[in-house]
mmCIF file with all atom_site columns, C-alpha atoms in Angstrom:
data_model
loop_
_atom_site.group_PDB
_atom_site.id
_atom_site.type_symbol
_atom_site.label_atom_id
_atom_site.label_alt_id
_atom_site.label_comp_id
_atom_site.label_asym_id
_atom_site.label_entity_id
_atom_site.label_seq_id
_atom_site.pdbx_PDB_ins_code
_atom_site.Cartn_x
_atom_site.Cartn_y
_atom_site.Cartn_z
_atom_site.occupancy
_atom_site.B_iso_or_equiv
_atom_site.pdbx_formal_charge
_atom_site.auth_seq_id
_atom_site.auth_comp_id
_atom_site.auth_asym_id
_atom_site.auth_atom_id
_atom_site.pdbx_PDB_model_num
ATOM 1   C CA . GLN A 1 1   ? -64.377 -111.818 29.421 1.00 82.00 ? 1   GLN A CA 1
ATOM 2   C CA . VAL A 1 2   ? -66.331 -108.583 29.454 1.00 89.00 ? 2   VAL A CA 1
ATOM 3   C CA . GLN A 1 3   ? -65.820 -105.626 27.140 1.00 94.00 ? 3   GLN A CA 1
ATOM 4   C CA . LEU A 1 4   ? -67.182 -102.244 28.166 1.00 96.00 ? 4   LEU A CA 1
ATOM 5   C CA . VAL A 1 5   ? -67.899 -99.209  26.007 1.00 96.00 ? 5   VAL A CA 1
ATOM 6   C CA . GLU A 1 6   ? -68.986 -95.884  27.494 1.00 96.00 ? 6   GLU A CA 1
ATOM 7   C CA . SER A 1 7   ? -70.999 -93.241  25.681 1.00 96.00 ? 7   SER A CA 1
ATOM 8   C CA . GLY A 1 8   ? -72.869 -90.051  26.468 1.00 96.00 ? 8   GLY A CA 1
ATOM 9   C CA . GLY A 1 9   ? -70.083 -87.792  27.646 1.00 93.00 ? 9   GLY A CA 1
ATOM 10  C CA . GLY A 1 10  ? -69.932 -84.154  26.698 1.00 97.00 ? 10  GLY A CA 1
ATOM 11  C CA . SER A 1 11  ? -69.923 -80.580  27.920 1.00 98.00 ? 11  SER A CA 1
ATOM 12  C CA . VAL A 1 12  ? -72.556 -78.964  30.090 1.00 98.00 ? 12  VAL A CA 1
ATOM 13  C CA . GLN A 1 13  ? -72.918 -75.867  32.239 1.00 98.00 ? 13  GLN A CA 1
ATOM 14  C CA . THR A 1 14  ? -73.076 -75.885  36.001 1.00 98.00 ? 14  THR A CA 1
ATOM 15  C CA . GLY A 1 15  ? -76.378 -77.274  37.191 1.00 98.00 ? 15  GLY A CA 1
ATOM 16  C CA . GLY A 1 16  ? -76.941 -79.268  34.042 1.00 98.00 ? 16  GLY A CA 1
ATOM 17  C CA . SER A 1 17  ? -77.414 -82.994  33.547 1.00 98.00 ? 17  SER A CA 1
ATOM 18  C CA . LEU A 1 18  ? -75.803 -85.771  31.570 1.00 98.00 ? 18  LEU A CA 1
ATOM 19  C CA . ARG A 1 19  ? -76.382 -89.488  31.319 1.00 98.00 ? 19  ARG A CA 1
ATOM 20  C CA . LEU A 1 20  ? -73.551 -91.872  30.642 1.00 98.00 ? 20  LEU A CA 1
ATOM 21  C CA . SER A 1 21  ? -74.146 -95.344  29.293 1.00 98.00 ? 21  SER A CA 1
ATOM 22  C CA . CYS A 1 22  ? -71.873 -98.345  29.513 1.00 97.00 ? 22  CYS A CA 1
ATOM 23  C CA . ALA A 1 23  ? -72.639 -101.185 27.140 1.00 96.00 ? 23  ALA A CA 1
ATOM 24  C CA . ALA A 1 24  ? -71.167 -104.559 27.990 1.00 94.00 ? 24  ALA A CA 1
ATOM 25  C CA . SER A 1 25  ? -70.491 -107.567 25.850 1.00 92.00 ? 25  SER A CA 1
ATOM 26  C CA . GLY A 1 26  ? -70.673 -111.057 27.216 1.00 78.00 ? 26  GLY A CA 1
ATOM 27  C CA . ARG A 1 27  ? -73.565 -113.209 28.340 1.00 67.00 ? 27  ARG A CA 1
ATOM 28  C CA . THR A 1 28  ? -72.583 -113.033 32.019 1.00 80.00 ? 28  THR A CA 1
ATOM 29  C CA . PHE A 1 29  ? -73.053 -109.281 32.400 1.00 80.00 ? 29  PHE A CA 1
ATOM 30  C CA . SER A 1 30  ? -75.881 -109.805 34.865 1.00 80.00 ? 30  SER A CA 1
ATOM 31  C CA . ARG A 1 31  ? -73.486 -111.509 37.307 1.00 87.00 ? 31  ARG A CA 1
ATOM 32  C CA . TYR A 1 32  ? -71.206 -108.502 37.653 1.00 91.00 ? 32  TYR A CA 1
ATOM 33  C CA . THR A 1 33  ? -71.167 -105.608 40.032 1.00 95.00 ? 33  THR A CA 1
ATOM 34  C CA . MET A 1 34  ? -70.725 -102.511 37.897 1.00 96.00 ? 34  MET A CA 1
ATOM 35  C CA . GLY A 1 35  ? -68.831 -99.489  39.107 1.00 97.00 ? 35  GLY A CA 1
ATOM 36  C CA . TRP A 1 36  ? -68.281 -95.968  37.892 1.00 98.00 ? 36  TRP A CA 1
ATOM 37  C CA . PHE A 1 37  ? -65.021 -94.144  38.519 1.00 98.00 ? 37  PHE A CA 1
ATOM 38  C CA . ARG A 1 38  ? -63.629 -90.823  37.379 1.00 98.00 ? 38  ARG A CA 1
ATOM 39  C CA . GLN A 1 39  ? -60.235 -89.262  36.951 1.00 98.00 ? 39  GLN A CA 1
ATOM 40  C CA . ALA A 1 40  ? -59.510 -85.580  36.677 1.00 97.00 ? 40  ALA A CA 1
ATOM 41  C CA . PRO A 1 41  ? -56.201 -84.286  35.277 1.00 92.00 ? 41  PRO A CA 1
ATOM 42  C CA . GLY A 1 42  ? -53.413 -84.662  37.813 1.00 95.00 ? 42  GLY A CA 1
ATOM 43  C CA . LYS A 1 43  ? -55.589 -86.604  40.235 1.00 96.00 ? 43  LYS A CA 1
ATOM 44  C CA . GLU A 1 44  ? -56.005 -90.238  41.169 1.00 96.00 ? 44  GLU A CA 1
ATOM 45  C CA . ARG A 1 45  ? -58.893 -92.315  39.914 1.00 97.00 ? 45  ARG A CA 1
ATOM 46  C CA . GLU A 1 46  ? -61.864 -91.749  42.210 1.00 97.00 ? 46  GLU A CA 1
ATOM 47  C CA . PHE A 1 47  ? -64.817 -93.982  43.023 1.00 98.00 ? 47  PHE A CA 1
ATOM 48  C CA . VAL A 1 48  ? -68.174 -92.545  41.972 1.00 98.00 ? 48  VAL A CA 1
ATOM 49  C CA . GLY A 1 49  ? -70.593 -95.364  42.666 1.00 98.00 ? 49  GLY A CA 1
ATOM 50  C CA . ALA A 1 50  ? -71.463 -99.008  42.119 1.00 98.00 ? 50  ALA A CA 1
ATOM 51  C CA . ILE A 1 51  ? -74.511 -101.175 41.576 1.00 97.00 ? 51  ILE A CA 1
ATOM 52  C CA . ILE A 1 52  ? -74.900 -104.801 42.482 1.00 94.00 ? 52  ILE A CA 1
ATOM 53  C CA . TRP A 1 53  ? -75.688 -107.423 39.843 1.00 88.00 ? 53  TRP A CA 1
ATOM 54  C CA . SER A 1 54  ? -79.442 -107.367 40.478 1.00 87.00 ? 54  SER A CA 1
ATOM 55  C CA . GLY A 1 55  ? -79.694 -103.590 40.588 1.00 84.00 ? 55  GLY A CA 1
ATOM 56  C CA . GLY A 1 56  ? -81.189 -103.858 44.041 1.00 88.00 ? 56  GLY A CA 1
ATOM 57  C CA . SER A 1 57  ? -78.402 -102.109 45.889 1.00 95.00 ? 57  SER A CA 1
ATOM 58  C CA . THR A 1 58  ? -76.105 -99.190  45.176 1.00 97.00 ? 58  THR A CA 1
ATOM 59  C CA . ASN A 1 59  ? -73.247 -97.375  46.823 1.00 97.00 ? 59  ASN A CA 1
ATOM 60  C CA . TYR A 1 60  ? -72.150 -93.789  46.116 1.00 98.00 ? 60  TYR A CA 1
ATOM 61  C CA . ALA A 1 61  ? -69.265 -91.548  47.006 1.00 98.00 ? 61  ALA A CA 1
ATOM 62  C CA . ASP A 1 62  ? -70.268 -88.744  49.355 1.00 98.00 ? 62  ASP A CA 1
ATOM 63  C CA . SER A 1 63  ? -69.285 -86.183  46.723 1.00 97.00 ? 63  SER A CA 1
ATOM 64  C CA . VAL A 1 64  ? -72.038 -87.333  44.346 1.00 98.00 ? 64  VAL A CA 1
ATOM 65  C CA . LYS A 1 65  ? -74.662 -88.683  46.714 1.00 98.00 ? 65  LYS A CA 1
ATOM 66  C CA . GLY A 1 66  ? -78.066 -87.175  45.996 1.00 98.00 ? 66  GLY A CA 1
ATOM 67  C CA . ARG A 1 67  ? -76.966 -85.896  42.572 1.00 98.00 ? 67  ARG A CA 1
ATOM 68  C CA . PHE A 1 68  ? -75.897 -89.037  40.698 1.00 98.00 ? 68  PHE A CA 1
ATOM 69  C CA . THR A 1 69  ? -77.881 -92.234  40.179 1.00 98.00 ? 69  THR A CA 1
ATOM 70  C CA . ILE A 1 70  ? -76.693 -95.564  38.846 1.00 98.00 ? 70  ILE A CA 1
ATOM 71  C CA . PHE A 1 71  ? -79.106 -98.045  37.334 1.00 96.00 ? 71  PHE A CA 1
ATOM 72  C CA . ARG A 1 72  ? -78.822 -100.993 35.024 1.00 94.00 ? 72  ARG A CA 1
ATOM 73  C CA . ASP A 1 73  ? -80.794 -102.896 32.435 1.00 94.00 ? 73  ASP A CA 1
ATOM 74  C CA . ASN A 1 74  ? -79.503 -106.450 32.348 1.00 91.00 ? 74  ASN A CA 1
ATOM 75  C CA . ALA A 1 75  ? -81.664 -107.291 29.352 1.00 91.00 ? 75  ALA A CA 1
ATOM 76  C CA . LYS A 1 76  ? -79.731 -104.641 27.410 1.00 93.00 ? 76  LYS A CA 1
ATOM 77  C CA . ASN A 1 77  ? -76.368 -105.381 29.034 1.00 93.00 ? 77  ASN A CA 1
ATOM 78  C CA . THR A 1 78  ? -76.127 -101.716 29.913 1.00 95.00 ? 78  THR A CA 1
ATOM 79  C CA . VAL A 1 79  ? -75.458 -99.705  33.047 1.00 96.00 ? 79  VAL A CA 1
ATOM 80  C CA . TYR A 1 80  ? -76.176 -96.002  33.311 1.00 98.00 ? 80  TYR A CA 1
ATOM 81  C CA . LEU A 1 81  ? -74.893 -93.070  35.313 1.00 98.00 ? 81  LEU A CA 1
ATOM 82  C CA . GLN A 1 82  ? -77.417 -90.250  35.550 1.00 98.00 ? 82  GLN A CA 1
ATOM 83  C CA . MET A 1 83  ? -75.675 -87.063  36.647 1.00 98.00 ? 83  MET A CA 1
ATOM 84  C CA . ASN A 1 84  ? -77.740 -84.095  37.810 1.00 98.00 ? 84  ASN A CA 1
ATOM 85  C CA . SER A 1 85  ? -76.820 -80.754  39.350 1.00 98.00 ? 85  SER A CA 1
ATOM 86  C CA . LEU A 1 86  ? -73.363 -80.985  37.824 1.00 98.00 ? 86  LEU A CA 1
ATOM 87  C CA . LYS A 1 87  ? -70.537 -78.893  39.201 1.00 98.00 ? 87  LYS A CA 1
ATOM 88  C CA . PRO A 1 88  ? -67.199 -77.873  37.672 1.00 97.00 ? 88  PRO A CA 1
ATOM 89  C CA . GLU A 1 89  ? -65.462 -80.247  40.098 1.00 97.00 ? 89  GLU A CA 1
ATOM 90  C CA . ASP A 1 90  ? -67.281 -83.131  38.405 1.00 98.00 ? 90  ASP A CA 1
ATOM 91  C CA . THR A 1 91  ? -65.160 -82.544  35.307 1.00 98.00 ? 91  THR A CA 1
ATOM 92  C CA . ALA A 1 92  ? -63.224 -85.736  34.605 1.00 98.00 ? 92  ALA A CA 1
ATOM 93  C CA . VAL A 1 93  ? -62.941 -88.786  32.427 1.00 98.00 ? 93  VAL A CA 1
ATOM 94  C CA . TYR A 1 94  ? -65.554 -91.253  33.617 1.00 98.00 ? 94  TYR A CA 1
ATOM 95  C CA . TYR A 1 95  ? -64.955 -94.990  33.455 1.00 98.00 ? 95  TYR A CA 1
ATOM 96  C CA . CYS A 1 96  ? -67.260 -97.909  33.972 1.00 98.00 ? 96  CYS A CA 1
ATOM 97  C CA . ALA A 1 97  ? -65.828 -101.103 35.378 1.00 97.00 ? 97  ALA A CA 1
ATOM 98  C CA . ALA A 1 98  ? -66.967 -104.624 36.193 1.00 95.00 ? 98  ALA A CA 1
ATOM 99  C CA . GLN A 1 99  ? -66.138 -107.099 38.919 1.00 94.00 ? 99  GLN A CA 1
ATOM 100 C CA . ASN A 1 100 ? -67.687 -110.414 39.989 1.00 90.00 ? 100 ASN A CA 1
ATOM 101 C CA . ARG A 1 101 ? -66.325 -110.651 43.545 1.00 89.00 ? 101 ARG A CA 1
ATOM 102 C CA . GLY A 1 102 ? -69.605 -109.357 44.869 1.00 84.00 ? 102 GLY A CA 1
ATOM 103 C CA . GLY A 1 103 ? -70.302 -106.388 47.078 1.00 90.00 ? 103 GLY A CA 1
ATOM 104 C CA . LEU A 1 104 ? -70.150 -102.712 46.213 1.00 94.00 ? 104 LEU A CA 1
ATOM 105 C CA . SER A 1 105 ? -66.501 -101.937 46.733 1.00 93.00 ? 105 SER A CA 1
ATOM 106 C CA . GLY A 1 106 ? -65.044 -98.598  45.730 1.00 95.00 ? 106 GLY A CA 1
ATOM 107 C CA . ASN A 1 107 ? -61.548 -100.049 45.403 1.00 95.00 ? 107 ASN A CA 1
ATOM 108 C CA . PRO A 1 108 ? -60.547 -99.874  41.722 1.00 96.00 ? 108 PRO A CA 1
ATOM 109 C CA . LEU A 1 109 ? -58.071 -102.717 42.218 1.00 95.00 ? 109 LEU A CA 1
ATOM 110 C CA . LEU A 1 110 ? -60.980 -105.120 42.675 1.00 96.00 ? 110 LEU A CA 1
ATOM 111 C CA . TYR A 1 111 ? -62.418 -104.366 39.242 1.00 96.00 ? 111 TYR A CA 1
ATOM 112 C CA . ASP A 1 112 ? -61.263 -106.613 36.431 1.00 94.00 ? 112 ASP A CA 1
ATOM 113 C CA . TYR A 1 113 ? -62.684 -104.959 33.331 1.00 95.00 ? 113 TYR A CA 1
ATOM 114 C CA . TRP A 1 114 ? -62.664 -101.308 32.308 1.00 97.00 ? 114 TRP A CA 1
ATOM 115 C CA . GLY A 1 115 ? -64.113 -99.188  29.569 1.00 97.00 ? 115 GLY A CA 1
ATOM 116 C CA . GLN A 1 116 ? -62.146 -96.659  27.575 1.00 97.00 ? 116 GLN A CA 1
ATOM 117 C CA . GLY A 1 117 ? -63.583 -93.653  29.376 1.00 97.00 ? 117 GLY A CA 1
ATOM 118 C CA . ALA A 1 118 ? -65.896 -90.772  28.503 1.00 97.00 ? 118 ALA A CA 1
ATOM 119 C CA . GLN A 1 119 ? -65.032 -87.103  28.985 1.00 98.00 ? 119 GLN A CA 1
ATOM 120 C CA . VAL A 1 120 ? -67.406 -84.985  31.037 1.00 98.00 ? 120 VAL A CA 1
ATOM 121 C CA . THR A 1 121 ? -66.734 -81.263  31.200 1.00 98.00 ? 121 THR A CA 1
ATOM 122 C CA . VAL A 1 122 ? -68.749 -78.913  33.392 1.00 98.00 ? 122 VAL A CA 1
ATOM 123 C CA . SER A 1 123 ? -68.244 -75.206  32.871 1.00 97.00 ? 123 SER A CA 1
ATOM 124 C CA . SER A 1 124 ? -69.093 -72.483  35.343 1.00 93.00 ? 124 SER A CA 1
#
């Protein structure tokens, strides 16, 4: 069982930066691929990116590639989403999620554990 708690959301102007954190409970955190997803009002949940258990490989959606970075600190049971050059279309609730099937899938159905979400609002 893994419990996830996001923090670091907030409001920022276009071009600004935010860093989200996702703290996980459970001693097996280091075995999980961690993903970030987002959901804007009236839209489906969208894959943002994922990082493999070791941190050695990542996968990003084209919409955030080059602007967002995912990294993890297994000693702290925490995964981070660094968001730079934010745009109004990045406004959404951001969720971290965990799965231990391996790989870097963007399919939310493959993720077993989810955080409660953190609101990110980017104003123009």
